[in-house]
mmCIF file of C-alpha atoms in Angstrom:
data_model
loop_
_atom_site.group_PDB
_atom_site.id
_atom_site.type_symbol
_atom_site.label_atom_id
_atom_site.label_comp_id
_atom_site.label_asym_id
_atom_site.label_seq_id
_atom_site.Cartn_x
_atom_site.Cartn_y
_atom_site.Cartn_z
ATOM 1 C CA UNK A 147 -17.654 5.361 -2.250
ATOM 2 C CA UNK A 148 -15.194 2.595 -1.316
ATOM 3 C CA UNK A 149 -11.695 3.074 -2.703
ATOM 4 C CA UNK A 150 -12.158 6.837 -3.164
ATOM 5 C CA UNK A 151 -10.543 9.699 -1.333
ATOM 6 C CA UNK A 152 -12.797 11.827 0.933
ATOM 7 C CA UNK A 153 -12.707 15.570 0.182
ATOM 8 C CA UNK A 154 -13.208 18.555 2.494
ATOM 9 C CA UNK A 155 -16.977 18.749 1.776
ATOM 10 C CA UNK A 156 -17.539 15.264 3.205
ATOM 11 C CA UNK A 157 -15.330 16.048 6.241
ATOM 12 C CA UNK A 158 -17.278 19.293 6.834
ATOM 13 C CA UNK A 159 -20.591 17.390 6.599
ATOM 14 C CA UNK A 160 -19.429 14.759 9.119
ATOM 15 C CA UNK A 161 -18.155 17.444 11.544
ATOM 16 C CA UNK A 162 -21.520 19.282 11.345
ATOM 17 C CA UNK A 163 -23.318 16.030 12.217
ATOM 18 C CA UNK A 164 -20.975 15.488 15.185
ATOM 19 C CA UNK A 165 -21.560 19.062 16.353
ATOM 20 C CA UNK A 166 -25.351 18.526 16.271
ATOM 21 C CA UNK A 167 -25.039 15.217 18.092
ATOM 22 C CA UNK A 168 -22.814 16.472 20.931
ATOM 23 C CA UNK A 169 -24.019 20.073 21.133
ATOM 24 C CA UNK A 170 -27.032 19.238 23.298
ATOM 25 C CA UNK A 171 -25.007 17.067 25.675
ATOM 26 C CA UNK A 172 -21.682 18.929 25.804
ATOM 27 C CA UNK A 173 -21.460 22.598 24.882
ATOM 28 C CA UNK A 174 -17.706 22.780 25.533
ATOM 29 C CA UNK A 175 -16.678 21.010 22.274
ATOM 30 C CA UNK A 176 -16.126 22.729 18.923
ATOM 31 C CA UNK A 177 -15.649 20.838 15.637
ATOM 32 C CA UNK A 178 -13.791 23.247 13.341
ATOM 33 C CA UNK A 179 -14.509 22.948 9.608
ATOM 34 C CA UNK A 180 -11.629 22.085 7.235
ATOM 35 C CA UNK A 181 -11.847 25.456 5.443
ATOM 36 C CA UNK A 182 -11.403 27.392 8.728
ATOM 37 C CA UNK A 183 -8.541 25.134 9.804
ATOM 38 C CA UNK A 184 -6.754 25.669 6.481
ATOM 39 C CA UNK A 185 -7.338 29.453 6.668
ATOM 40 C CA UNK A 186 -5.755 29.657 10.125
ATOM 41 C CA UNK A 187 -2.804 27.524 8.973
ATOM 42 C CA UNK A 188 -2.050 29.392 5.735
ATOM 43 C CA UNK A 189 -2.964 33.005 6.602
ATOM 44 C CA UNK A 190 -0.147 35.425 7.455
ATOM 45 C CA UNK A 191 -2.414 38.226 8.736
ATOM 46 C CA UNK A 192 -2.603 38.156 12.545
ATOM 47 C CA UNK A 193 -5.825 40.191 12.634
ATOM 48 C CA UNK A 194 -7.626 37.678 10.400
ATOM 49 C CA UNK A 195 -6.459 34.792 12.572
ATOM 50 C CA UNK A 196 -7.671 36.546 15.764
ATOM 51 C CA UNK A 197 -11.081 37.213 14.190
ATOM 52 C CA UNK A 198 -11.507 33.551 13.204
ATOM 53 C CA UNK A 199 -10.463 32.341 16.669
ATOM 54 C CA UNK A 200 -12.882 34.782 18.375
ATOM 55 C CA UNK A 201 -15.772 33.903 16.051
ATOM 56 C CA UNK A 202 -15.321 30.184 16.717
ATOM 57 C CA UNK A 203 -14.779 30.748 20.453
ATOM 58 C CA UNK A 204 -11.626 28.654 20.564
ATOM 59 C CA UNK A 205 -10.267 30.554 23.611
ATOM 60 C CA UNK A 206 -13.288 29.578 25.743
ATOM 61 C CA UNK A 207 -14.092 25.943 24.865
ATOM 62 C CA UNK A 208 -12.540 22.975 26.635
ATOM 63 C CA UNK A 209 -11.922 20.871 23.525
ATOM 64 C CA UNK A 210 -11.384 21.870 19.881
ATOM 65 C CA UNK A 211 -11.200 19.368 17.009
ATOM 66 C CA UNK A 212 -9.188 20.324 13.887
ATOM 67 C CA UNK A 213 -9.097 18.253 10.630
ATOM 68 C CA UNK A 214 -5.547 18.834 9.305
ATOM 69 C CA UNK A 215 -4.535 18.498 5.636
ATOM 70 C CA UNK A 216 -0.973 18.392 4.285
ATOM 71 C CA UNK A 217 -1.640 21.231 1.817
ATOM 72 C CA UNK A 218 0.666 24.182 2.655
ATOM 73 C CA UNK A 219 -0.419 26.558 -0.146
ATOM 74 C CA UNK A 220 -3.444 28.810 -0.560
ATOM 75 C CA UNK A 221 -4.582 26.893 -3.658
ATOM 76 C CA UNK A 222 -6.669 23.741 -3.581
ATOM 77 C CA UNK A 223 -4.741 20.525 -2.997
ATOM 78 C CA UNK A 224 -3.538 18.125 -0.335
ATOM 79 C CA UNK A 225 -3.429 14.350 -0.182
ATOM 80 C CA UNK A 226 -3.706 13.308 3.480
ATOM 81 C CA UNK A 227 -5.983 13.943 6.509
ATOM 82 C CA UNK A 228 -5.203 13.708 10.226
ATOM 83 C CA UNK A 229 -6.850 14.901 13.465
ATOM 84 C CA UNK A 230 -5.530 17.440 15.989
ATOM 85 C CA UNK A 231 -7.292 18.090 19.330
ATOM 86 C CA UNK A 232 -6.630 20.871 21.827
ATOM 87 C CA UNK A 233 -7.509 20.270 25.491
ATOM 88 C CA UNK A 234 -7.678 23.512 27.472
ATOM 89 C CA UNK A 235 -7.745 21.779 30.883
ATOM 90 C CA UNK A 236 -4.549 19.836 30.164
ATOM 91 C CA UNK A 237 -3.083 22.614 27.945
ATOM 92 C CA UNK A 238 -1.940 20.003 25.375
ATOM 93 C CA UNK A 239 -2.299 19.367 21.654
ATOM 94 C CA UNK A 240 -3.001 15.750 20.659
ATOM 95 C CA UNK A 241 -2.184 14.647 17.096
ATOM 96 C CA UNK A 242 -3.619 11.415 15.646
ATOM 97 C CA UNK A 243 -2.217 10.511 12.219
ATOM 98 C CA UNK A 244 -3.288 7.363 10.284
ATOM 99 C CA UNK A 245 0.184 7.405 8.630
ATOM 100 C CA UNK A 246 2.787 8.411 11.212
ATOM 101 C CA UNK A 247 4.794 11.529 10.359
ATOM 102 C CA UNK A 248 2.795 12.424 7.248
ATOM 103 C CA UNK A 249 1.245 15.658 8.602
ATOM 104 C CA UNK A 250 3.858 16.750 11.165
ATOM 105 C CA UNK A 251 4.770 19.900 9.201
ATOM 106 C CA UNK A 252 1.139 21.058 8.833
ATOM 107 C CA UNK A 253 0.432 20.406 12.522
ATOM 108 C CA UNK A 254 3.502 22.380 13.638
ATOM 109 C CA UNK A 255 2.426 25.342 11.466
ATOM 110 C CA UNK A 256 -1.141 25.217 12.819
ATOM 111 C CA UNK A 257 -0.026 25.049 16.465
ATOM 112 C CA UNK A 258 2.229 28.060 15.909
ATOM 113 C CA UNK A 259 -0.805 30.123 14.791
ATOM 114 C CA UNK A 260 -3.077 28.900 17.638
ATOM 115 C CA UNK A 261 -0.708 29.471 20.576
ATOM 116 C CA UNK A 262 -1.875 32.144 23.034
ATOM 117 C CA UNK A 263 1.018 34.364 24.119
ATOM 118 C CA UNK A 264 -0.579 35.210 27.464
ATOM 119 C CA UNK A 265 -0.798 31.564 28.606
ATOM 120 C CA UNK A 266 1.726 28.865 29.353
ATOM 121 C CA UNK A 267 3.351 27.167 26.360
ATOM 122 C CA UNK A 268 1.296 24.020 25.593
ATOM 123 C CA UNK A 269 2.548 20.454 25.315
ATOM 124 C CA UNK A 270 2.326 18.473 22.061
ATOM 125 C CA UNK A 271 1.667 14.692 22.135
ATOM 126 C CA UNK A 272 1.678 12.326 19.164
ATOM 127 C CA UNK A 273 -0.838 9.581 19.966
ATOM 128 C CA UNK A 274 -0.374 5.923 18.985
ATOM 129 C CA UNK A 275 -3.528 5.191 16.987
ATOM 130 C CA UNK A 276 -4.739 2.610 14.425
ATOM 131 C CA UNK A 277 -3.032 2.925 11.029
ATOM 132 C CA UNK A 278 -4.654 2.815 7.599
ATOM 133 C CA UNK A 279 -3.862 -0.142 5.339
ATOM 134 C CA UNK A 280 -4.087 1.604 1.968
ATOM 135 C CA UNK A 281 -3.671 5.003 0.339
ATOM 136 C CA UNK A 282 -7.249 6.305 0.503
ATOM 137 C CA UNK A 283 -8.673 5.646 4.020
ATOM 138 C CA UNK A 284 -7.078 8.644 5.801
ATOM 139 C CA UNK A 285 -10.402 10.554 5.751
ATOM 140 C CA UNK A 286 -12.548 7.821 7.373
ATOM 141 C CA UNK A 287 -9.859 7.172 9.998
ATOM 142 C CA UNK A 288 -9.716 10.891 10.887
ATOM 143 C CA UNK A 289 -13.507 11.057 11.287
ATOM 144 C CA UNK A 290 -13.594 7.838 13.337
ATOM 145 C CA UNK A 291 -10.894 9.238 15.665
ATOM 146 C CA UNK A 292 -12.968 12.398 16.217
ATOM 147 C CA UNK A 293 -16.186 10.462 16.883
ATOM 148 C CA UNK A 294 -14.596 8.050 19.368
ATOM 149 C CA UNK A 295 -12.723 10.773 21.292
ATOM 150 C CA UNK A 296 -15.963 12.794 21.597
ATOM 151 C CA UNK A 297 -17.637 9.685 23.049
ATOM 152 C CA UNK A 298 -14.733 9.303 25.516
ATOM 153 C CA UNK A 299 -15.209 12.927 26.647
ATOM 154 C CA UNK A 300 -18.903 12.281 27.251
ATOM 155 C CA UNK A 301 -18.215 9.055 29.170
ATOM 156 C CA UNK A 302 -15.365 10.629 31.177
ATOM 157 C CA UNK A 303 -12.881 7.912 30.192
ATOM 158 C CA UNK A 304 -9.342 8.198 28.867
ATOM 159 C CA UNK A 305 -9.205 10.731 26.027
ATOM 160 C CA UNK A 306 -6.960 8.848 23.573
ATOM 161 C CA UNK A 307 -8.367 5.355 24.169
ATOM 162 C CA UNK A 308 -9.323 4.154 20.656
ATOM 163 C CA UNK A 309 -10.154 0.595 19.708
ATOM 164 C CA UNK A 310 -10.231 -1.026 16.300
ATOM 165 C CA UNK A 311 -11.382 1.047 13.312
ATOM 166 C CA UNK A 312 -13.211 -0.390 10.312
ATOM 167 C CA UNK A 313 -13.060 2.111 7.459
ATOM 168 C CA UNK A 314 -15.397 0.137 5.213
ATOM 169 C CA UNK A 315 -18.238 0.054 7.753
ATOM 170 C CA UNK A 316 -17.788 3.738 8.522
ATOM 171 C CA UNK A 317 -17.950 4.601 4.812
ATOM 172 C CA UNK A 318 -21.270 2.720 4.488
ATOM 173 C CA UNK A 319 -22.632 4.412 7.605
ATOM 174 C CA UNK A 320 -21.616 7.874 6.386
ATOM 175 C CA UNK A 321 -22.994 7.180 2.916
ATOM 176 C CA UNK A 322 -26.411 6.251 4.398
ATOM 177 C CA UNK A 323 -26.513 9.491 6.415
ATOM 178 C CA UNK A 324 -25.648 11.523 3.293
ATOM 179 C CA UNK A 325 -28.363 9.737 1.318
ATOM 180 C CA UNK A 326 -30.952 10.443 4.030
ATOM 181 C CA UNK A 327 -30.058 14.138 4.132
ATOM 182 C CA UNK A 328 -30.073 14.369 0.329
ATOM 183 C CA UNK A 329 -33.467 12.630 0.195
ATOM 184 C CA UNK A 330 -34.902 15.150 2.642
ATOM 185 C CA UNK A 331 -33.603 18.020 0.532
ATOM 186 C CA UNK A 332 -34.897 16.410 -2.654
ATOM 187 C CA UNK A 333 -38.339 15.923 -1.120
ATOM 188 C CA UNK A 334 -38.537 19.556 -0.106
ATOM 189 C CA UNK A 335 -37.417 20.726 -3.529
ATOM 190 C CA UNK A 336 -39.850 18.349 -5.247
ATOM 191 C CA UNK A 337 -42.741 19.707 -3.225
ATOM 192 C CA UNK A 338 -41.942 23.219 -4.346
ATOM 193 C CA UNK A 339 -41.574 22.081 -7.958
ATOM 194 C CA UNK A 340 -44.889 20.224 -7.907
ATOM 195 C CA UNK A 341 -46.643 23.405 -6.924
ATOM 196 C CA UNK A 342 -45.115 25.250 -9.875
ATOM 197 C CA UNK A 343 -44.966 22.476 -12.449
ATOM 198 C CA UNK A 344 -47.221 19.583 -13.291
ATOM 199 C CA UNK A 345 -46.696 16.009 -12.225
ATOM 200 C CA UNK A 346 -46.192 14.852 -15.817
ATOM 201 C CA UNK A 347 -43.011 16.825 -16.373
ATOM 202 C CA UNK A 348 -41.536 15.466 -13.152
ATOM 203 C CA UNK A 349 -42.306 11.861 -14.137
ATOM 204 C CA UNK A 350 -40.667 12.357 -17.527
ATOM 205 C CA UNK A 351 -37.495 13.690 -15.904
ATOM 206 C CA UNK A 352 -37.359 10.722 -13.520
ATOM 207 C CA UNK A 353 -37.767 8.267 -16.401
ATOM 208 C CA UNK A 354 -35.030 9.882 -18.484
ATOM 209 C CA UNK A 355 -32.648 9.825 -15.512
ATOM 210 C CA UNK A 356 -33.347 6.099 -14.995
ATOM 211 C CA UNK A 357 -32.650 5.404 -18.686
ATOM 212 C CA UNK A 358 -29.328 7.266 -18.508
ATOM 213 C CA UNK A 359 -28.288 5.377 -15.360
ATOM 214 C CA UNK A 360 -29.192 2.067 -17.021
ATOM 215 C CA UNK A 361 -27.089 2.894 -20.101
ATOM 216 C CA UNK A 362 -24.122 3.938 -17.976
ATOM 217 C CA UNK A 363 -24.344 0.701 -15.976
ATOM 218 C CA UNK A 364 -24.263 -1.303 -19.228
ATOM 219 C CA UNK A 365 -21.159 0.559 -20.392
ATOM 220 C CA UNK A 366 -19.429 -0.155 -17.091
ATOM 221 C CA UNK A 367 -20.359 -3.859 -17.230
ATOM 222 C CA UNK A 368 -18.890 -4.215 -20.722
ATOM 223 C CA UNK A 369 -15.531 -2.722 -19.752
ATOM 224 C CA UNK A 370 -14.610 -4.315 -16.454
ATOM 225 C CA UNK A 371 -11.036 -4.309 -15.198
ATOM 226 C CA UNK A 372 -9.194 -7.630 -15.564
ATOM 227 C CA UNK A 373 -8.193 -8.511 -11.992
ATOM 228 C CA UNK A 374 -5.695 -11.187 -13.113
ATOM 229 C CA UNK A 375 -3.800 -8.804 -15.400
ATOM 230 C CA UNK A 376 -3.603 -6.057 -12.753
ATOM 231 C CA UNK A 377 -2.315 -8.327 -9.973
ATOM 232 C CA UNK A 378 -0.436 -11.037 -11.882
ATOM 233 C CA UNK A 379 -0.919 -12.283 -15.479
ATOM 234 C CA UNK A 380 -3.944 -13.025 -17.671
ATOM 235 C CA UNK A 381 -3.846 -16.362 -19.485
ATOM 236 C CA UNK A 382 -6.215 -15.148 -22.220
ATOM 237 C CA UNK A 383 -3.960 -12.267 -23.337
ATOM 238 C CA UNK A 384 -5.477 -10.235 -26.181
ATOM 239 C CA UNK A 385 -8.508 -12.557 -26.286
ATOM 240 C CA UNK A 386 -9.619 -11.445 -22.798
ATOM 241 C CA UNK A 387 -13.049 -9.788 -22.700
ATOM 242 C CA UNK A 388 -12.116 -7.500 -19.793
ATOM 243 C CA UNK A 389 -9.933 -4.420 -20.018
ATOM 244 C CA UNK A 390 -6.148 -4.698 -19.454
ATOM 245 C CA UNK A 391 -5.132 -1.478 -17.751
ATOM 246 C CA UNK A 392 -1.586 -0.193 -17.367
ATOM 247 C CA UNK A 393 -0.166 -0.115 -13.834
ATOM 248 C CA UNK A 394 -0.338 3.231 -12.049
ATOM 249 C CA UNK A 395 3.241 4.507 -11.636
ATOM 250 C CA UNK A 396 2.579 6.176 -8.264
ATOM 251 C CA UNK A 397 0.997 2.969 -6.935
ATOM 252 C CA UNK A 398 3.967 0.855 -8.103
ATOM 253 C CA UNK A 399 6.613 3.218 -6.701
ATOM 254 C CA UNK A 400 5.065 4.604 -3.482
ATOM 255 C CA UNK A 401 1.931 2.523 -2.844
ATOM 256 C CA UNK A 402 -0.359 5.580 -2.980
ATOM 257 C CA UNK A 403 -2.500 7.137 -5.694
ATOM 258 C CA UNK A 404 -4.362 10.268 -4.652
ATOM 259 C CA UNK A 405 -5.847 11.006 -8.065
ATOM 260 C CA UNK A 406 -9.605 10.388 -7.812
ATOM 261 C CA UNK A 407 -9.915 10.316 -11.605
ATOM 262 C CA UNK A 408 -7.098 7.813 -12.153
ATOM 263 C CA UNK A 409 -8.218 5.017 -14.516
ATOM 264 C CA UNK A 410 -5.031 2.928 -14.388
ATOM 265 C CA UNK A 411 -4.626 -0.462 -12.747
ATOM 266 C CA UNK A 412 -3.983 -0.475 -8.982
ATOM 267 C CA UNK A 413 -2.491 -3.781 -7.699
ATOM 268 C CA UNK A 414 -3.237 -5.060 -4.196
ATOM 269 C CA UNK A 415 -0.547 -3.811 -1.778
ATOM 270 C CA UNK A 416 0.903 -5.976 1.011
ATOM 271 C CA UNK A 417 -0.777 -5.152 4.335
ATOM 272 C CA UNK A 418 2.389 -5.576 6.426
ATOM 273 C CA UNK A 419 4.204 -2.932 4.363
ATOM 274 C CA UNK A 420 1.663 -0.309 5.525
ATOM 275 C CA UNK A 421 1.450 -1.511 9.147
ATOM 276 C CA UNK A 422 5.096 -2.236 10.022
ATOM 277 C CA UNK A 423 7.094 -0.987 7.029
ATOM 278 C CA UNK A 424 8.439 -4.484 6.244
ATOM 279 C CA UNK A 425 7.179 -7.897 5.151
ATOM 280 C CA UNK A 426 8.351 -11.005 7.023
ATOM 281 C CA UNK A 427 7.236 -13.420 4.296
ATOM 282 C CA UNK A 428 10.001 -14.848 2.109
ATOM 283 C CA UNK A 429 7.610 -15.115 -0.853
ATOM 284 C CA UNK A 430 4.756 -12.604 -0.559
ATOM 285 C CA UNK A 431 1.666 -12.983 -2.743
ATOM 286 C CA UNK A 432 0.925 -9.237 -2.708
ATOM 287 C CA UNK A 433 2.689 -6.299 -4.311
ATOM 288 C CA UNK A 434 5.522 -4.381 -2.594
ATOM 289 C CA UNK A 435 5.977 -0.753 -3.718
ATOM 290 C CA UNK A 436 9.483 0.027 -4.957
ATOM 291 C CA UNK A 437 10.331 2.799 -2.480
ATOM 292 C CA UNK A 438 9.031 0.812 0.511
ATOM 293 C CA UNK A 439 10.734 -2.373 -0.712
ATOM 294 C CA UNK A 440 14.158 -0.677 -0.896
ATOM 295 C CA UNK A 441 13.922 0.282 2.791
ATOM 296 C CA UNK A 442 13.738 -3.343 3.930
ATOM 297 C CA UNK A 443 16.942 -4.980 5.122
ATOM 298 C CA UNK A 444 16.053 -8.458 3.859
ATOM 299 C CA UNK A 445 15.691 -9.175 0.155
ATOM 300 C CA UNK A 446 12.052 -9.900 -0.616
ATOM 301 C CA UNK A 447 10.441 -10.863 -3.891
ATOM 302 C CA UNK A 448 7.164 -9.916 -5.548
ATOM 303 C CA UNK A 449 5.889 -13.397 -6.344
ATOM 304 C CA UNK A 450 3.006 -12.110 -8.419
ATOM 305 C CA UNK A 451 5.105 -9.753 -10.527
ATOM 306 C CA UNK A 452 8.743 -10.898 -10.575
ATOM 307 C CA UNK A 453 9.196 -14.585 -9.847
ATOM 308 C CA UNK A 454 7.504 -17.879 -10.582
ATOM 309 C CA UNK A 455 6.209 -20.301 -7.994
ATOM 310 C CA UNK A 456 9.069 -22.557 -6.803
ATOM 311 C CA UNK A 457 8.480 -26.175 -7.820
ATOM 312 C CA UNK A 458 9.048 -29.017 -5.347
ATOM 313 C CA UNK A 459 10.006 -31.500 -8.094
ATOM 314 C CA UNK A 460 13.386 -33.201 -7.986
ATOM 315 C CA UNK A 461 15.769 -32.727 -10.952
ATOM 316 C CA UNK A 462 15.614 -35.187 -13.804
ATOM 317 C CA UNK A 463 19.096 -36.609 -13.135
ATOM 318 C CA UNK A 464 18.270 -37.342 -9.496
ATOM 319 C CA UNK A 465 17.448 -41.042 -10.054
ATOM 320 C CA UNK A 466 20.341 -41.768 -12.492
ATOM 321 C CA UNK A 467 23.096 -44.070 -11.286
ATOM 322 C CA UNK A 468 26.489 -42.645 -10.493
ATOM 323 C CA UNK A 469 29.513 -43.452 -12.663
ATOM 324 C CA UNK A 470 31.729 -46.322 -11.491
ATOM 325 C CA UNK A 471 35.280 -45.497 -10.513
ATOM 326 C CA UNK A 472 37.331 -48.451 -11.864
ATOM 327 C CA UNK A 473 40.669 -47.084 -10.653
ATOM 328 C CA UNK A 474 39.937 -47.952 -7.037
ATOM 329 C CA UNK A 475 40.692 -51.486 -5.883
ATOM 330 C CA UNK A 476 37.378 -53.299 -5.557
ATOM 331 C CA UNK A 477 36.279 -56.825 -5.144
ATOM 332 C CA UNK A 478 35.166 -58.844 -8.126
ATOM 333 C CA UNK A 479 31.647 -57.343 -7.756
ATOM 334 C CA UNK A 480 30.825 -53.625 -7.831
ATOM 335 C CA UNK A 481 28.442 -51.676 -5.573
ATOM 336 C CA UNK A 482 25.286 -52.801 -7.536
ATOM 337 C CA UNK A 483 26.246 -56.499 -7.438
ATOM 338 C CA UNK A 484 27.352 -56.783 -11.093
ATOM 339 C CA UNK A 485 30.563 -58.631 -11.961
ATOM 340 C CA UNK A 486 33.411 -56.339 -12.938
ATOM 341 C CA UNK A 487 34.977 -56.410 -16.411
ATOM 342 C CA UNK A 488 38.761 -57.106 -16.023
ATOM 343 C CA UNK A 489 39.493 -55.990 -19.573
ATOM 344 C CA UNK A 490 39.267 -52.345 -18.535
ATOM 345 C CA UNK A 491 42.051 -52.786 -15.947
ATOM 346 C CA UNK A 492 44.251 -54.554 -18.520
ATOM 347 C CA UNK A 493 43.954 -51.671 -21.002
ATOM 348 C CA UNK A 494 44.672 -49.123 -18.322
ATOM 349 C CA UNK A 495 47.903 -50.957 -17.289
ATOM 350 C CA UNK A 496 49.036 -51.222 -20.943
ATOM 351 C CA UNK A 497 48.550 -47.463 -21.511
ATOM 352 C CA UNK A 498 50.546 -46.691 -18.387
ATOM 353 C CA UNK A 499 53.496 -48.850 -19.607
ATOM 354 C CA UNK A 500 53.541 -46.977 -22.944
ATOM 355 C CA UNK A 501 53.652 -43.614 -21.167
ATOM 356 C CA UNK A 502 56.603 -44.751 -19.027
ATOM 357 C CA UNK A 503 58.513 -45.879 -22.201
ATOM 358 C CA UNK A 504 57.921 -42.648 -24.163
ATOM 359 C CA UNK A 505 58.714 -40.272 -21.292
ATOM 360 C CA UNK A 506 62.608 -40.543 -21.412
ATOM 361 C CA UNK A 507 62.573 -40.084 -25.227
ATOM 362 C CA UNK A 508 60.564 -36.869 -24.877
ATOM 363 C CA UNK A 509 62.994 -35.579 -22.268
ATOM 364 C CA UNK A 510 66.042 -36.187 -24.564
ATOM 365 C CA UNK A 511 64.301 -34.461 -27.514
ATOM 366 C CA UNK A 512 63.563 -31.400 -25.401
ATOM 367 C CA UNK A 513 67.199 -31.195 -24.212
ATOM 368 C CA UNK A 514 68.512 -31.424 -27.811
ATOM 369 C CA UNK A 515 66.118 -28.670 -28.930
ATOM 370 C CA UNK A 516 67.256 -26.447 -26.081
ATOM 371 C CA UNK A 517 70.955 -26.924 -27.049
ATOM 372 C CA UNK A 518 70.272 -25.961 -30.684
ATOM 373 C CA UNK A 519 68.467 -22.794 -29.657
ATOM 374 C CA UNK A 520 71.302 -21.877 -27.282
ATOM 375 C CA UNK A 521 74.054 -22.408 -29.897
ATOM 376 C CA UNK A 522 72.166 -20.356 -32.498
ATOM 377 C CA UNK A 523 71.462 -17.261 -30.425
ATOM 378 C CA UNK A 524 74.594 -17.361 -28.241
#
């Protein structure tokens, strides 16, 4: 379940469990299912919207929890979840979004449909809440926000006071609850089947299912994803036993991939890019998506994908001795203590005397050439 996107069925299951948990203690809370929330948001018929609101009793309860999706059409879709809460006592809408600004349009459309004309215009507050660190934990964060705010209402503390959120632990907890409920349903169905069918047929079906699961596990073990190739480079190349997957284009450009059936390689994204929108490291070991990287003011490099590790070695010519400048007047010994060779100075003086002797001859030749050219073309 880790690394996958939570759909509306899982959100509806979690909201039903919260309703059962808090229904006996507080009867003034309603957890609206995702399908009803989407119907109110998308529907253009005022009569249908009034019927849904009356059936759910949203005009009477003190608190209403709405799971909001960024899908604005009547067809199936959407790629992000957030939580909206309405408090009747305070007459305010609270919006908690794991990625700030992602669901503002859907929330504005939903509030427009829920506003009661006969009452005072409500206030809308965008709450500072924990942010997700990847592209698939929006669902667990939305459910954790709802659970913690319901606990705050029971305890009578501040409504929007939310501590740290661990999406991985919540996924495991939710998965255990789903397994328990599915086991109960399976046990009931098995009891009915045992009355109709014999025990032998049931055992055969269980054995065949175990064999299929074992074969599928073997196939998965043979074709594992090469972690080194996805995040940096694989030194084995074509000889690698694991699978070299191509990089997902949406993950490389935007840092998100909402396709549950995507089989491409997903590199590890830098955590600071998701939290603050920028990375303070000069050489980051994690991947920076292209669109998020272009927003940063400082130039940052993808060490794993673009550059090599900078070496601290000194250049080869660092320890070589510098050339000696013999034109400067020195003592008889140079800077390394070796005795100077006076023959070099003698040759240099002789060359200089020859240049001084030839220079007036060259000047006369140039003047004569200039006179000839002038007389010819005059």
